[in-house]
Amino acid sequence: MKVENLELPRVEGEARLELFWKDRLIEDARIRINSMRGIERVLVGRHYMDALVITPRVCGICGHAHLIASVRAIEDALGIKPTEKARLVRNITQSLEVLQNHVKWFYLFMMPDFILLEERLRGLYEPFRGERWHIAINMASKIAKGIALFSGQWPHSSYAIPGGITSEPFVKELTSLRQILLELKHFFLSYVVGMEEAEFVKCLKEGSWQKLNGDAGLFLELCHREGLLTLGSSYDRLISGGGLYAPCGYFMKRVVHGRLKVDQIEELNAPSYSGTKPVRYRGMPFETGPLARQLMSGNLMVKSMHKEFKDSFAVRVLARILEVWSIVEVIELWIERLKEVLQEKSTSLGRFPSKATGIGYGIVEAARGTLIHRLSVRNGTIQDYAIITPSQWNLGPRCENFLGVAEKAMVGLKSKLHAQMVLRSFDLCSVCTTH
């Protein structure tokens, strides 16, 4: 048996991929992430408010999602509810973080791999030089500025507090955000799908993914040529618990199940080759992320493609691309509602209880999928803090009974480049995958 040990490029943090070959096929794959996060340990013994400053440092990509999960866990433990105004602003900023991530992930992480297959693509997607690479990073930067309109900064914002937010947005901020969303819609229609809005909406309603043009159409054409439409499938079990863009639940055996029970989520011991604990729901591995959300929210284009190719590499990537449009539409609705409650208070609390006691959960949808924070507080001091990240669901290692989700998706492939592309389709992040 031949064994290859690959250092992975374009990764948040550091990770290695071990491929075990037999008869020119990948018989087994292991994702080695041996770094340590340690933030959960740092939090123990501190006041619960410290979590709002420390947890956004878990990741430079999805730090805002960690902030929102953390503040929700504190509110759950203390029995506090945010104002409607704060809830809407948090939804908007959290969703903007997802959007900027989706844009960067597709153009800066996924498409450059295709240059290795077709040299003619270098002018479009080559890092730091490609035309589309520059347009995409400029768009992502504008979206990040949209977050800062409300949170003061991004990344590592800390503007969410128990009961609300520290900022006081006005109509001016909403107008600026609308302009950014207009530019994003123009970017999406012009470059991502390459068609007019009416034509794209018609395709969405028909589920006609084959009619997509632009970079999405080129991506599908390249997948067809490389055989990637059908490759890269895992267990075809999908889960979503944050409830922001899709109902909470899980997809299994082509049926959406509407109930998600937190007490059935379990972390197992990490195997010897990884610093990550496998996470299981009802004893089984599940994939989380845009594919889960788009299937459960009923996106006809994603459902049509999934019916044909299940949870393959191409379906996973296309679901994430299409989620950009659906999230922009949801944000536009939240802006309209926010205009009606702008005069409300930004927080429901006058003073934070310093000696609070309780246990709370914060479950949100990050760009990569469902993120869970759990904390236990006694007399205001954190006794225990646990984080289950989306990357832990998707990239976590094997257990006694199952391979990890991404590990399973690479088994049977014939090319190490295809293996790296399939792995990257889960948006590889080592700092989120470890503990």
Short mmCIF file of C-alpha atoms in Angstrom, two decimals:
data_model
loop_
_atom_site.label_atom_id
_atom_site.label_comp_id
_atom_site.label_asym_id
_atom_site.label_seq_id
_atom_site.Cartn_x
_atom_site.Cartn_y
_atom_site.Cartn_z
CA MET A 1 0.00 0.00 0.00
CA LYS A 2 1.30 3.46 -0.95
CA VAL A 3 0.95 6.25 1.63
CA GLU A 4 1.14 9.98 0.79
CA ASN A 5 1.49 12.69 3.43
CA LEU A 6 0.46 16.07 2.01
CA GLU A 7 0.81 19.52 3.52
CA LEU A 8 -2.32 21.41 2.53
CA PRO A 9 -2.08 24.93 1.00
CA ARG A 10 -4.69 27.71 1.43
CA VAL A 11 -5.85 26.56 4.87
CA GLU A 12 -6.91 28.61 7.90
CA GLY A 13 -4.19 27.30 10.26
CA GLU A 14 -2.18 24.15 9.50
CA ALA A 15 -3.35 20.71 8.42
CA ARG A 16 -1.96 17.60 6.72
CA LEU A 17 -3.71 14.99 4.63
CA GLU A 18 -2.68 11.34 4.63
CA LEU A 19 -3.83 9.28 1.65
CA PHE A 20 -3.61 5.49 1.62
CA TRP A 21 -3.60 4.10 -1.95
CA LYS A 22 -4.47 0.62 -3.19
CA ASP A 23 -4.85 -0.34 -6.87
CA ARG A 24 -4.63 3.39 -7.79
CA LEU A 25 -7.62 4.26 -5.65
CA ILE A 26 -7.72 6.05 -2.29
CA GLU A 27 -8.59 3.31 0.16
CA ASP A 28 -8.38 5.48 3.28
CA ALA A 29 -7.81 9.16 4.17
CA ARG A 30 -6.88 10.88 7.40
CA ILE A 31 -6.95 14.61 8.16
CA ARG A 32 -4.21 15.39 10.67
CA ILE A 33 -4.82 18.50 12.78
CA ASN A 34 -2.70 18.32 15.90
CA SER A 35 -2.72 21.95 17.04
CA MET A 36 -4.49 22.96 20.25
CA ARG A 37 -7.03 25.78 20.64
CA GLY A 38 -7.27 25.87 24.43
CA ILE A 39 -9.78 28.75 24.59
CA GLU A 40 -12.35 26.68 26.49
CA ARG A 41 -9.76 26.11 29.24
CA VAL A 42 -8.80 29.78 29.29
CA LEU A 43 -12.43 30.72 30.01
CA VAL A 44 -12.82 28.55 33.10
CA GLY A 45 -12.57 30.68 36.26
CA ARG A 46 -13.26 33.98 34.46
CA HIS A 47 -16.36 36.18 34.68
CA TYR A 48 -18.95 35.23 32.05
CA MET A 49 -18.67 38.62 30.32
CA ASP A 50 -15.04 37.80 29.40
CA ALA A 51 -16.37 35.14 27.01
CA LEU A 52 -17.68 37.93 24.73
CA VAL A 53 -14.15 39.20 24.15
CA ILE A 54 -12.29 35.88 24.11
CA THR A 55 -14.51 33.54 22.04
CA PRO A 56 -14.46 35.69 18.84
CA ARG A 57 -10.69 34.93 18.78
CA VAL A 58 -11.39 31.24 18.11
CA CYS A 59 -11.28 31.94 14.36
CA GLY A 60 -10.41 34.84 12.06
CA ILE A 61 -13.07 33.76 9.55
CA CYS A 62 -16.16 33.08 11.69
CA GLY A 63 -15.34 35.02 14.87
CA HIS A 64 -18.63 36.95 14.71
CA ALA A 65 -20.61 33.69 14.79
CA HIS A 66 -18.67 32.71 17.92
CA LEU A 67 -19.61 36.05 19.51
CA ILE A 68 -23.31 35.55 18.77
CA ALA A 69 -23.22 31.92 19.99
CA SER A 70 -21.49 33.05 23.18
CA VAL A 71 -23.92 35.86 23.98
CA ARG A 72 -26.88 33.57 23.30
CA ALA A 73 -25.45 30.94 25.66
CA ILE A 74 -25.08 33.60 28.39
CA GLU A 75 -28.62 34.87 27.80
CA ASP A 76 -29.96 31.32 27.93
CA ALA A 77 -28.15 30.67 31.22
CA LEU A 78 -29.33 33.95 32.77
CA GLY A 79 -32.88 33.90 31.37
CA ILE A 80 -32.43 37.14 29.39
CA LYS A 81 -33.98 38.06 26.03
CA PRO A 82 -32.55 40.71 23.66
CA THR A 83 -34.68 43.53 22.27
CA GLU A 84 -36.20 43.03 18.82
CA LYS A 85 -33.89 45.73 17.48
CA ALA A 86 -30.80 43.95 18.83
CA ARG A 87 -32.01 40.59 17.52
CA LEU A 88 -32.38 41.99 14.00
CA VAL A 89 -29.00 43.76 14.02
CA ARG A 90 -27.28 40.59 15.26
CA ASN A 91 -28.98 38.54 12.51
CA ILE A 92 -27.78 41.03 9.89
CA THR A 93 -24.15 41.19 11.04
CA GLN A 94 -23.94 37.44 11.50
CA SER A 95 -25.32 36.92 7.99
CA LEU A 96 -22.93 39.45 6.46
CA GLU A 97 -20.06 37.44 7.92
CA VAL A 98 -21.46 34.35 6.19
CA LEU A 99 -21.73 36.24 2.88
CA GLN A 100 -18.17 37.59 2.86
CA ASN A 101 -16.94 34.12 3.72
CA HIS A 102 -18.89 32.47 0.86
CA VAL A 103 -17.50 34.95 -1.69
CA LYS A 104 -13.89 34.54 -0.53
CA TRP A 105 -14.16 30.75 -0.18
CA PHE A 106 -15.38 30.23 -3.76
CA TYR A 107 -13.00 32.62 -5.52
CA LEU A 108 -9.91 32.47 -3.29
CA PHE A 109 -10.00 28.83 -2.13
CA MET A 110 -12.02 26.71 -4.57
CA MET A 111 -11.49 28.10 -8.08
CA PRO A 112 -7.66 28.39 -7.95
CA ASP A 113 -7.51 24.57 -7.82
CA PHE A 114 -8.97 24.42 -11.33
CA ILE A 115 -5.94 26.35 -12.67
CA LEU A 116 -3.94 23.17 -12.06
CA LEU A 117 -6.32 21.41 -14.47
CA GLU A 118 -6.75 24.17 -17.07
CA GLU A 119 -4.00 26.78 -17.54
CA ARG A 120 -6.38 29.11 -19.44
CA LEU A 121 -8.11 29.91 -16.12
CA ARG A 122 -5.02 31.60 -14.66
CA GLY A 123 -6.08 35.04 -15.87
CA LEU A 124 -9.32 34.76 -13.90
CA TYR A 125 -8.55 32.92 -10.69
CA GLU A 126 -4.81 33.03 -10.02
CA PRO A 127 -4.24 34.29 -6.45
CA PHE A 128 -3.20 37.97 -6.32
CA ARG A 129 -3.24 38.26 -10.15
CA GLY A 130 -6.51 36.91 -11.53
CA GLU A 131 -9.19 39.41 -12.59
CA ARG A 132 -12.02 37.64 -10.78
CA TRP A 133 -9.83 37.04 -7.72
CA HIS A 134 -9.43 40.83 -7.33
CA ILE A 135 -13.11 41.60 -7.96
CA ALA A 136 -14.16 38.99 -5.39
CA ILE A 137 -11.83 40.17 -2.64
CA ASN A 138 -12.98 43.76 -3.22
CA MET A 139 -16.61 42.63 -2.86
CA ALA A 140 -15.86 40.63 0.29
CA SER A 141 -14.12 43.66 1.77
CA LYS A 142 -17.21 45.81 1.21
CA ILE A 143 -19.40 43.21 2.93
CA ALA A 144 -17.05 43.19 5.92
CA LYS A 145 -17.41 46.98 6.11
CA GLY A 146 -21.16 46.39 6.31
CA ILE A 147 -20.59 44.40 9.52
CA ALA A 148 -18.48 47.22 10.96
CA LEU A 149 -21.33 49.71 10.37
CA PHE A 150 -23.12 48.06 13.29
CA SER A 151 -20.40 46.30 15.29
CA GLY A 152 -17.62 48.90 15.10
CA GLN A 153 -15.05 46.47 13.69
CA TRP A 154 -14.54 43.13 11.99
CA PRO A 155 -13.01 40.64 12.67
CA HIS A 156 -13.16 40.04 16.44
CA SER A 157 -16.21 42.22 17.12
CA SER A 158 -17.47 42.32 20.72
CA TYR A 159 -20.55 44.53 20.39
CA ALA A 160 -23.13 41.91 21.39
CA ILE A 161 -23.92 41.94 25.12
CA PRO A 162 -26.53 40.10 27.22
CA GLY A 163 -29.88 41.66 26.34
CA GLY A 164 -28.75 43.44 23.20
CA ILE A 165 -25.97 45.35 21.48
CA THR A 166 -23.75 48.33 22.31
CA SER A 167 -24.38 50.24 19.06
CA GLU A 168 -27.20 52.63 18.09
CA PRO A 169 -27.74 52.29 14.33
CA PHE A 170 -29.57 55.04 12.42
CA VAL A 171 -31.15 55.28 8.97
CA LYS A 172 -27.75 56.32 7.59
CA GLU A 173 -26.27 52.90 8.44
CA LEU A 174 -29.25 51.10 6.91
CA THR A 175 -28.89 53.15 3.71
CA SER A 176 -25.18 52.32 3.51
CA LEU A 177 -25.94 48.63 4.02
CA ARG A 178 -28.58 48.71 1.27
CA GLN A 179 -25.97 50.10 -1.13
CA ILE A 180 -23.57 47.25 -0.25
CA LEU A 181 -26.32 44.68 -0.82
CA LEU A 182 -27.12 46.26 -4.21
CA GLU A 183 -23.46 45.93 -5.19
CA LEU A 184 -23.44 42.33 -3.98
CA LYS A 185 -26.52 41.48 -6.04
CA HIS A 186 -24.90 43.07 -9.08
CA PHE A 187 -21.72 41.06 -8.41
CA PHE A 188 -23.72 37.84 -8.02
CA LEU A 189 -25.78 38.32 -11.18
CA SER A 190 -22.92 39.63 -13.34
CA TYR A 191 -20.12 37.28 -12.33
CA VAL A 192 -21.40 34.36 -10.23
CA VAL A 193 -24.42 33.24 -12.29
CA GLY A 194 -24.02 35.48 -15.36
CA MET A 195 -27.66 36.33 -16.06
CA GLU A 196 -30.35 38.95 -15.46
CA GLU A 197 -32.29 38.80 -12.21
CA ALA A 198 -35.58 37.75 -13.82
CA GLU A 199 -33.88 34.93 -15.70
CA PHE A 200 -32.07 33.72 -12.57
CA VAL A 201 -35.25 33.78 -10.46
CA LYS A 202 -37.05 31.79 -13.19
CA CYS A 203 -34.25 29.18 -13.12
CA LEU A 204 -34.48 29.03 -9.32
CA LYS A 205 -38.20 28.33 -9.46
CA GLU A 206 -37.69 25.68 -12.13
CA GLY A 207 -34.72 24.10 -10.36
CA SER A 208 -32.77 24.51 -13.62
CA TRP A 209 -29.20 24.42 -12.33
CA GLN A 210 -28.01 23.37 -15.83
CA LYS A 211 -28.85 26.86 -17.20
CA LEU A 212 -26.46 28.74 -14.88
CA ASN A 213 -23.86 30.87 -16.63
CA GLY A 214 -21.01 32.95 -15.22
CA ASP A 215 -18.48 31.42 -12.86
CA ALA A 216 -21.06 28.99 -11.47
CA GLY A 217 -21.74 27.72 -14.99
CA LEU A 218 -18.01 27.43 -15.67
CA PHE A 219 -17.59 25.57 -12.38
CA LEU A 220 -20.28 23.06 -13.39
CA GLU A 221 -18.73 22.65 -16.84
CA LEU A 222 -15.32 21.93 -15.26
CA CYS A 223 -16.90 19.48 -12.81
CA HIS A 224 -18.57 17.65 -15.70
CA ARG A 225 -15.26 17.45 -17.58
CA GLU A 226 -13.37 16.20 -14.49
CA GLY A 227 -16.08 13.78 -13.35
CA LEU A 228 -16.60 15.81 -10.16
CA LEU A 229 -20.38 16.00 -10.50
CA THR A 230 -20.68 12.58 -8.91
CA LEU A 231 -17.48 12.38 -6.83
CA GLY A 232 -16.93 13.43 -3.24
CA SER A 233 -20.13 12.07 -1.67
CA SER A 234 -20.16 11.18 2.00
CA TYR A 235 -23.02 9.77 4.11
CA ASP A 236 -25.74 12.04 2.64
CA ARG A 237 -26.83 12.80 6.19
CA LEU A 238 -27.16 16.54 6.83
CA ILE A 239 -27.92 18.60 9.92
CA SER A 240 -28.76 22.24 10.75
CA GLY A 241 -29.52 23.60 14.21
CA GLY A 242 -29.21 27.39 14.11
CA GLY A 243 -32.56 28.04 12.42
CA LEU A 244 -31.57 31.37 10.82
CA TYR A 245 -32.02 30.49 7.13
CA ALA A 246 -33.66 27.08 7.35
CA PRO A 247 -35.77 25.05 9.78
CA CYS A 248 -33.83 23.19 12.47
CA GLY A 249 -33.60 19.49 11.83
CA TYR A 250 -31.74 16.83 9.92
CA PHE A 251 -31.90 15.20 6.48
CA MET A 252 -31.51 11.43 6.28
CA LYS A 253 -32.66 8.84 3.72
CA ARG A 254 -34.11 11.65 1.55
CA VAL A 255 -36.44 12.79 4.34
CA VAL A 256 -36.21 16.01 6.37
CA HIS A 257 -36.78 15.39 10.07
CA GLY A 258 -37.99 18.49 11.86
CA ARG A 259 -36.74 17.91 15.39
CA LEU A 260 -33.18 18.42 16.57
CA LYS A 261 -32.45 17.34 20.14
CA VAL A 262 -29.33 18.83 21.71
CA ASP A 263 -29.13 16.00 24.25
CA GLN A 264 -28.51 13.57 21.36
CA ILE A 265 -25.35 15.39 20.24
CA GLU A 266 -22.26 13.66 21.60
CA GLU A 267 -18.51 14.33 21.53
CA LEU A 268 -16.32 11.20 21.49
CA ASN A 269 -12.66 10.75 22.38
CA ALA A 270 -10.17 11.86 19.71
CA PRO A 271 -8.22 9.09 17.94
CA SER A 272 -4.42 9.02 18.22
CA TYR A 273 -3.80 10.85 14.90
CA SER A 274 -5.97 13.91 15.62
CA GLY A 275 -6.45 16.58 18.28
CA THR A 276 -10.16 16.78 17.39
CA LYS A 277 -13.03 15.00 19.08
CA PRO A 278 -15.50 13.36 16.67
CA VAL A 279 -19.06 14.69 17.07
CA ARG A 280 -22.09 12.49 16.45
CA TYR A 281 -25.87 12.96 16.40
CA ARG A 282 -27.82 9.90 17.50
CA GLY A 283 -24.52 8.04 17.26
CA MET A 284 -23.96 8.92 13.57
CA PRO A 285 -21.79 11.45 11.66
CA PHE A 286 -23.67 14.28 9.91
CA GLU A 287 -22.53 17.01 7.51
CA THR A 288 -23.54 20.57 8.37
CA GLY A 289 -23.39 23.78 6.32
CA PRO A 290 -24.99 25.46 3.30
CA LEU A 291 -26.01 22.17 1.61
CA ALA A 292 -27.99 21.19 4.73
CA ARG A 293 -29.57 24.65 4.98
CA GLN A 294 -30.46 24.91 1.29
CA LEU A 295 -32.01 21.45 1.19
CA MET A 296 -34.07 22.05 4.32
CA SER A 297 -35.18 25.52 3.18
CA GLY A 298 -36.43 23.99 -0.09
CA ASN A 299 -34.11 25.56 -2.70
CA LEU A 300 -35.42 23.84 -5.83
CA MET A 301 -32.15 24.20 -7.74
CA VAL A 302 -30.20 22.49 -4.95
CA LYS A 303 -32.90 19.86 -4.46
CA SER A 304 -32.88 19.05 -8.18
CA MET A 305 -29.10 18.67 -8.28
CA HIS A 306 -29.01 16.71 -5.02
CA LYS A 307 -31.65 14.31 -6.36
CA GLU A 308 -29.26 13.47 -9.20
CA PHE A 309 -25.85 13.58 -7.48
CA LYS A 310 -26.60 13.39 -3.72
CA ASP A 311 -24.04 15.14 -1.45
CA SER A 312 -21.26 15.23 -4.05
CA PHE A 313 -18.46 17.78 -4.35
CA ALA A 314 -20.32 19.78 -7.03
CA VAL A 315 -23.64 19.87 -5.13
CA ARG A 316 -21.89 20.94 -1.92
CA VAL A 317 -20.14 23.83 -3.69
CA LEU A 318 -23.17 24.98 -5.71
CA ALA A 319 -25.38 25.04 -2.59
CA ARG A 320 -22.94 27.44 -0.98
CA ILE A 321 -22.78 29.69 -4.03
CA LEU A 322 -26.58 29.89 -4.28
CA GLU A 323 -26.95 30.63 -0.58
CA VAL A 324 -25.49 34.09 -1.25
CA TRP A 325 -28.66 35.10 -3.07
CA SER A 326 -31.07 33.67 -0.51
CA ILE A 327 -29.25 35.34 2.41
CA VAL A 328 -29.28 38.74 0.69
CA GLU A 329 -33.07 38.43 0.28
CA VAL A 330 -33.48 37.60 3.99
CA ILE A 331 -31.30 40.54 5.05
CA GLU A 332 -33.44 42.90 2.95
CA LEU A 333 -36.51 41.75 4.92
CA TRP A 334 -34.69 42.28 8.22
CA ILE A 335 -33.71 45.82 7.19
CA GLU A 336 -37.37 46.68 6.55
CA ARG A 337 -38.35 45.31 9.97
CA LEU A 338 -35.40 47.09 11.63
CA LYS A 339 -36.58 50.44 10.28
CA GLU A 340 -39.80 49.97 12.27
CA VAL A 341 -38.00 49.39 15.58
CA LEU A 342 -35.03 51.76 15.28
CA GLN A 343 -36.34 53.87 18.16
CA GLU A 344 -36.34 50.90 20.54
CA LYS A 345 -33.60 50.45 23.13
CA SER A 346 -30.52 48.54 22.00
CA THR A 347 -30.48 46.42 25.16
CA SER A 348 -33.10 45.07 27.54
CA LEU A 349 -30.77 45.25 30.57
CA GLY A 350 -29.71 48.27 32.61
CA ARG A 351 -27.05 46.40 34.59
CA PHE A 352 -25.60 42.91 34.18
CA PRO A 353 -26.15 40.50 37.11
CA SER A 354 -22.62 40.00 38.49
CA LYS A 355 -23.45 36.89 40.57
CA ALA A 356 -25.56 34.96 38.08
CA THR A 357 -25.82 31.16 38.08
CA GLY A 358 -27.08 28.85 35.31
CA ILE A 359 -26.38 26.64 32.30
CA GLY A 360 -27.02 27.87 28.77
CA TYR A 361 -26.72 26.96 25.07
CA GLY A 362 -26.07 29.24 22.13
CA ILE A 363 -26.72 27.62 18.74
CA VAL A 364 -26.16 29.64 15.55
CA GLU A 365 -25.51 29.13 11.86
CA ALA A 366 -21.95 30.08 10.86
CA ALA A 367 -20.73 30.06 7.27
CA ARG A 368 -19.57 26.46 7.59
CA GLY A 369 -22.68 25.26 9.45
CA THR A 370 -24.11 24.76 12.93
CA LEU A 371 -22.01 26.18 15.78
CA ILE A 372 -22.82 25.31 19.40
CA HIS A 373 -21.58 27.02 22.60
CA ARG A 374 -22.46 25.69 26.05
CA LEU A 375 -21.46 27.31 29.32
CA SER A 376 -22.02 26.71 33.00
CA VAL A 377 -21.87 29.73 35.35
CA ARG A 378 -21.89 29.86 39.15
CA ASN A 379 -21.96 33.19 41.00
CA GLY A 380 -20.89 34.91 37.79
CA THR A 381 -17.84 32.69 37.21
CA ILE A 382 -17.55 30.26 34.30
CA GLN A 383 -17.30 26.68 35.61
CA ASP A 384 -17.27 24.96 32.23
CA TYR A 385 -17.29 26.06 28.56
CA ALA A 386 -17.68 23.79 25.53
CA ILE A 387 -17.65 24.60 21.79
CA ILE A 388 -18.74 22.29 18.97
CA THR A 389 -17.79 23.89 15.65
CA PRO A 390 -19.16 23.18 12.14
CA SER A 391 -15.68 22.04 11.09
CA GLN A 392 -15.77 19.48 13.89
CA TRP A 393 -18.92 17.99 12.30
CA ASN A 394 -17.48 18.01 8.78
CA LEU A 395 -13.74 17.53 9.19
CA GLY A 396 -13.62 15.69 12.50
CA PRO A 397 -11.89 12.28 12.61
CA ARG A 398 -13.24 8.75 12.69
CA CYS A 399 -14.69 6.90 15.67
CA GLU A 400 -14.99 3.17 16.33
CA ASN A 401 -17.93 2.78 13.94
CA PHE A 402 -17.62 5.52 11.28
CA LEU A 403 -15.06 7.46 9.25
CA GLY A 404 -15.28 11.24 9.56
CA VAL A 405 -17.57 12.97 7.01
CA ALA A 406 -14.75 14.45 4.89
CA GLU A 407 -12.65 11.29 5.25
CA LYS A 408 -15.52 9.22 3.83
CA ALA A 409 -15.95 11.68 0.93
CA MET A 410 -12.36 11.10 -0.24
CA VAL A 411 -12.43 7.28 -0.25
CA GLY A 412 -12.50 5.83 -3.78
CA LEU A 413 -11.04 8.90 -5.55
CA LYS A 414 -8.31 8.38 -8.18
CA SER A 415 -6.45 11.71 -7.89
CA LYS A 416 -4.75 13.46 -4.98
CA LEU A 417 -5.78 16.82 -6.46
CA HIS A 418 -9.41 15.69 -6.48
CA ALA A 419 -8.98 14.58 -2.85
CA GLN A 420 -7.72 18.04 -1.86
CA MET A 421 -10.56 19.72 -3.79
CA VAL A 422 -13.16 17.53 -2.08
CA LEU A 423 -11.60 18.29 1.30
CA ARG A 424 -11.60 22.03 0.50
CA SER A 425 -15.30 21.85 -0.43
CA PHE A 426 -15.94 21.54 3.34
CA ASP A 427 -14.01 24.84 3.85
CA LEU A 428 -11.02 23.49 5.74
CA CYS A 429 -10.18 25.40 8.94
CA SER A 430 -7.78 23.79 11.40
CA VAL A 431 -8.24 26.32 14.22
CA CYS A 432 -11.98 25.57 14.28
CA THR A 433 -11.47 21.82 14.00
CA THR A 434 -9.25 21.37 17.06
CA HIS A 435 -9.91 21.93 20.78
#
